[in-house]
mmCIF file of C-alpha atoms in Angstrom:
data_model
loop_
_atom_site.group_PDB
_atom_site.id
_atom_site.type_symbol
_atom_site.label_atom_id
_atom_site.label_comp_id
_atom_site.label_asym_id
_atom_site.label_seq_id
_atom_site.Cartn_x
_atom_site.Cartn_y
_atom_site.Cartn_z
ATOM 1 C CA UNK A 1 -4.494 35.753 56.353
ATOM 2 C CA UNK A 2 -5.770 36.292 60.233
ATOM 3 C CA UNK A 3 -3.665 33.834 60.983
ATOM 4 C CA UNK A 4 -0.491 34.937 59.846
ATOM 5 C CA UNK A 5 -0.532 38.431 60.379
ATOM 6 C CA UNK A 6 -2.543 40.053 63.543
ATOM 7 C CA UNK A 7 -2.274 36.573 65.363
ATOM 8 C CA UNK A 8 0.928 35.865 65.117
ATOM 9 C CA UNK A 9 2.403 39.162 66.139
ATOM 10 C CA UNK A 10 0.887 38.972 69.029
ATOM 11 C CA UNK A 11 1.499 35.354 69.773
ATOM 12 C CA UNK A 12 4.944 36.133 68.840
ATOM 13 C CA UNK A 13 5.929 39.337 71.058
ATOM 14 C CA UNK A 14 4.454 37.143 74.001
ATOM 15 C CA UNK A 15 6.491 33.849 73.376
ATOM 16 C CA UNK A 16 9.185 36.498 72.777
ATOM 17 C CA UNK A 17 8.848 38.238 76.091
ATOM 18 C CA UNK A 18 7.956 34.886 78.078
ATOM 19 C CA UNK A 19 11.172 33.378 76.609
ATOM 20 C CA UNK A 20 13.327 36.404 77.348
ATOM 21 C CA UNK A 21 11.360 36.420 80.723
ATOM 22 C CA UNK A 22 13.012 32.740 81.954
ATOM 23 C CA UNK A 23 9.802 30.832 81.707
ATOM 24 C CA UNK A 24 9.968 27.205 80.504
ATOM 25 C CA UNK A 25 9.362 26.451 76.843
ATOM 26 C CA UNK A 26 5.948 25.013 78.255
ATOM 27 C CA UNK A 27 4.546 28.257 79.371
ATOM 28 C CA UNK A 28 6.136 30.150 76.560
ATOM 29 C CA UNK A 29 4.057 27.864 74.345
ATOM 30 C CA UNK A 30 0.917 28.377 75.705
ATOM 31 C CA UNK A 31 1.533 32.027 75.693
ATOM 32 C CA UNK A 32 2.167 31.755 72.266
ATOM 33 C CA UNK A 33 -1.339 30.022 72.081
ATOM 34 C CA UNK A 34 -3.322 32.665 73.878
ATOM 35 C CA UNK A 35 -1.925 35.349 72.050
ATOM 36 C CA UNK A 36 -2.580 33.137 68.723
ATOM 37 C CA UNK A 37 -6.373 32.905 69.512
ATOM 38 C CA UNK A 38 -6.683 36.421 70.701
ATOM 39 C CA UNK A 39 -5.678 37.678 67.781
ATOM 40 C CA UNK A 40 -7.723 35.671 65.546
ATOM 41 C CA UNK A 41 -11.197 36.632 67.869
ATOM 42 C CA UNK A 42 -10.076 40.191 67.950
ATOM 43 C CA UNK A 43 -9.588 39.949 64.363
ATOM 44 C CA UNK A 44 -12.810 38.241 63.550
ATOM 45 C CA UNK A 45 -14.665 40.340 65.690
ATOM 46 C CA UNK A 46 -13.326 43.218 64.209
ATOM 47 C CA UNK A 47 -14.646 41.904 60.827
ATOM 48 C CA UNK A 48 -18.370 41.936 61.603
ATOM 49 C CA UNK A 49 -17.712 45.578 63.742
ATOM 50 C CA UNK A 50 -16.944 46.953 60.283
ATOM 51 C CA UNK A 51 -20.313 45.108 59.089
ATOM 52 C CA UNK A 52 -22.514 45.209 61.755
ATOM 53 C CA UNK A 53 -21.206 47.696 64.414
ATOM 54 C CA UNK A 54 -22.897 50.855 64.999
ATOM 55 C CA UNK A 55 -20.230 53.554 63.965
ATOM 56 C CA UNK A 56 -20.619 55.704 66.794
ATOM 57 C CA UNK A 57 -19.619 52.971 68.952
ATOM 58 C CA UNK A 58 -16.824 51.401 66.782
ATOM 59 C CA UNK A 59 -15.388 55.176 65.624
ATOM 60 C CA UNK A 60 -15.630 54.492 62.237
ATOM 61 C CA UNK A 61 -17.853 54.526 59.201
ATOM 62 C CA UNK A 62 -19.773 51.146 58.573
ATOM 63 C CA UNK A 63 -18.650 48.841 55.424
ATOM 64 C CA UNK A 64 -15.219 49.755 55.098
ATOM 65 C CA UNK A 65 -14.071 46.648 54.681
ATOM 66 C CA UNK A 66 -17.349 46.198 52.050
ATOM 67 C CA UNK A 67 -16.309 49.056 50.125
ATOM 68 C CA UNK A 68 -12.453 48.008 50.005
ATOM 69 C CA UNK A 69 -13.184 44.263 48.803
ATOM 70 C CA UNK A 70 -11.714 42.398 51.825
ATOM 71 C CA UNK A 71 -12.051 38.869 51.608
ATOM 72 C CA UNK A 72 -13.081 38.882 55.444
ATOM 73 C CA UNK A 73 -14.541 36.190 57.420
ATOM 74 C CA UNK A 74 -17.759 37.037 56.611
ATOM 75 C CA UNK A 75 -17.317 37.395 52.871
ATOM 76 C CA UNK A 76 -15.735 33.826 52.617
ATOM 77 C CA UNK A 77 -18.081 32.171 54.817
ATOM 78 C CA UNK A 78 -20.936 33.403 52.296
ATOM 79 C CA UNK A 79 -18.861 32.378 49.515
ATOM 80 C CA UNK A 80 -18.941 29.092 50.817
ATOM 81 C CA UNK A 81 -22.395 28.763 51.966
ATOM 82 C CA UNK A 82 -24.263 30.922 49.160
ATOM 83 C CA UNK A 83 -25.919 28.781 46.213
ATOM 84 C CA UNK A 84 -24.203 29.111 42.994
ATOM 85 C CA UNK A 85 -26.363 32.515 41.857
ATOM 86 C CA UNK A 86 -26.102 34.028 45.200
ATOM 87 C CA UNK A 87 -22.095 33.738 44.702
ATOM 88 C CA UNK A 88 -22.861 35.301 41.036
ATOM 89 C CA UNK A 89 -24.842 37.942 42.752
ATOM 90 C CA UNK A 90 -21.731 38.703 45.692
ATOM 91 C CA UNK A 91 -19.476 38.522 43.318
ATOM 92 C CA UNK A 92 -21.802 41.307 41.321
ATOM 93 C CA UNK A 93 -22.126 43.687 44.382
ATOM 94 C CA UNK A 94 -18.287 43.604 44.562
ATOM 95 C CA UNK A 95 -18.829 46.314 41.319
ATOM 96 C CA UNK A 96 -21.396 48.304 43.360
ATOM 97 C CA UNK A 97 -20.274 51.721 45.020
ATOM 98 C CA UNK A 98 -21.696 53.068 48.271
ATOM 99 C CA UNK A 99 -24.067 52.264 50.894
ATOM 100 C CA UNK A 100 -26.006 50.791 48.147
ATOM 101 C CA UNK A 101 -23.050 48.224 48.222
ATOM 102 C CA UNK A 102 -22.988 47.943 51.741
ATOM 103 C CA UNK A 103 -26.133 47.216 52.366
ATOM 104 C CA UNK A 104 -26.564 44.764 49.827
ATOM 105 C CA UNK A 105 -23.357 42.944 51.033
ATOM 106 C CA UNK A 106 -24.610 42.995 54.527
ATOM 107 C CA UNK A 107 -28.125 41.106 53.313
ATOM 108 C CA UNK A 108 -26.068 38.850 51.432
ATOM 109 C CA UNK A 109 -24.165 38.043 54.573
ATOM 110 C CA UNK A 110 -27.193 37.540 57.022
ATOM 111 C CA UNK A 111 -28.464 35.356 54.009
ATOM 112 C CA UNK A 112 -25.736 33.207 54.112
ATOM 113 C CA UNK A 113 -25.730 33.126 58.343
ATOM 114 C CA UNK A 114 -21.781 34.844 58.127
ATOM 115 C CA UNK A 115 -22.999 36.777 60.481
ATOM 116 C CA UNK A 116 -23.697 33.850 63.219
ATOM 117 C CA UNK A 117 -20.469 31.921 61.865
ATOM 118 C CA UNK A 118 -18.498 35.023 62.598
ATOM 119 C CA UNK A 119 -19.990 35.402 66.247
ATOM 120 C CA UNK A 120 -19.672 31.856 67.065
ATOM 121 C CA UNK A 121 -15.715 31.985 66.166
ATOM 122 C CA UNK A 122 -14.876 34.871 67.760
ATOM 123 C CA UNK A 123 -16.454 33.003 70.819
ATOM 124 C CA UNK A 124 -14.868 29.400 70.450
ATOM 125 C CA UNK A 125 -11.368 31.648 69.579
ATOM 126 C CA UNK A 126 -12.049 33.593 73.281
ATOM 127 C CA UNK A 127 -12.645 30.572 75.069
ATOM 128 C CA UNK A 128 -9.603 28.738 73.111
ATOM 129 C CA UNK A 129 -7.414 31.812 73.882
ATOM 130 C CA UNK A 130 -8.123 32.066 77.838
ATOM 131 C CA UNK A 131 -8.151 28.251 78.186
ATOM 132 C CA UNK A 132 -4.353 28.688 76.918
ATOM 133 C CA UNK A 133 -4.561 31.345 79.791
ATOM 134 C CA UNK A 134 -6.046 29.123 82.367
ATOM 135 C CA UNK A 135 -3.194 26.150 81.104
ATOM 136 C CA UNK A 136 -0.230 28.405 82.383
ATOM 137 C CA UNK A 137 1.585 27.178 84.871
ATOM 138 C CA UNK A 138 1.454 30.215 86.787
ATOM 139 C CA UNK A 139 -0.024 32.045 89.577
ATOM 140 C CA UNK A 140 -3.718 33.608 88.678
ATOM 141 C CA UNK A 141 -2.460 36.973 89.728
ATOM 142 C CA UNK A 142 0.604 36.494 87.124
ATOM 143 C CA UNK A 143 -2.360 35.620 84.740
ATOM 144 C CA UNK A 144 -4.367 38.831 85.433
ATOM 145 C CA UNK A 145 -2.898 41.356 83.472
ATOM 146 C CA UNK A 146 -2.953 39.222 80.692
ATOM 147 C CA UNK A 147 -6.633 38.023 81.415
ATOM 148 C CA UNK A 148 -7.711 41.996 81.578
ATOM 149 C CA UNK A 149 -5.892 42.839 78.046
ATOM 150 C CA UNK A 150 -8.298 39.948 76.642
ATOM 151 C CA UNK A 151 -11.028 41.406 77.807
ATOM 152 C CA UNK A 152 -10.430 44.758 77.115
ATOM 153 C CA UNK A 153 -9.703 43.736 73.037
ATOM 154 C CA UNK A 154 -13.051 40.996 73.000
ATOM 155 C CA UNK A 155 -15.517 42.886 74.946
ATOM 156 C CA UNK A 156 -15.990 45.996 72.402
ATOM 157 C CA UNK A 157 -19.457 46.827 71.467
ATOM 158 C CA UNK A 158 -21.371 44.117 68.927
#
């Protein structure tokens, strides 16, 4: 779902703007890379905010995506490392209301090592993104603004 939603809107209004811009299909395609793998890590990280965040930091309550049912990152990556009765029990907490849900979820997610999955591909999505950066055939100062919006989405509080 990451990938065909967040990430490819912005992968696809900066092929768009590179191709409107005059830069060779190259380029354009490596924009369209970057912005591809900075939308998946912002999206992923944005995931285990909603988990793991501290909501004065993230300005928003904790679990929201818990509460709503979203088959995140996290949630699938339990699902497919959880025994067979730890799936049962998920699947049970899914019924749950509250931070009695949340919390449960959460344990079920650190149980399961999600939460290490999810931090380890929001990293290897970063570096993907700014090597797709670094690959432009471009001048580094051409590259900056670019490089500082990347920053500015990944480096929100864990």
């Amino acid at each position: 779902m990451i990938g065909l939603k967040t990430s490819v809107l912005l992968a696809a209004s900066l092929k768009i703007g590179a191709i409107l811009g005059g830069t060779s299909a190259g380029n354009a395609d490596k924009l369209y890379e970057f912005g591809k793998a900075l939308g998946i890590a912002f999206q992923l990280q944005d995931d285990y905010l909603d988990a793991f965040g501290e909501s004065e930091k993230i300005g928003k309550q904790n679990g929201g995506d818990i509460l709503a049912n979203k088959k995140t990152f996290l949630y699938l990556n339990a699902m497919e490392h959880l025994t067979m009765p730890e799936r049962v029990k998920l699947l049970s907490i899914q019924w749950m209301k509250g931070e009695e849900k949340i919390d449960k979820t959460i344990a079920m997610f650190r149980a399961a090592g999600a939460d290490i999955a999810c931090r380890k591909a929001v990293e290897d999505y970063s570096q993907k993104a700014f090597n797709a950066l670094e690959d432009l055939a471009c001048t580094s100062k051409r590259k900056a603004p670019l490089r500082a919006l990347a920053e500015m989405l990944l480096n929100r509080q864990f």
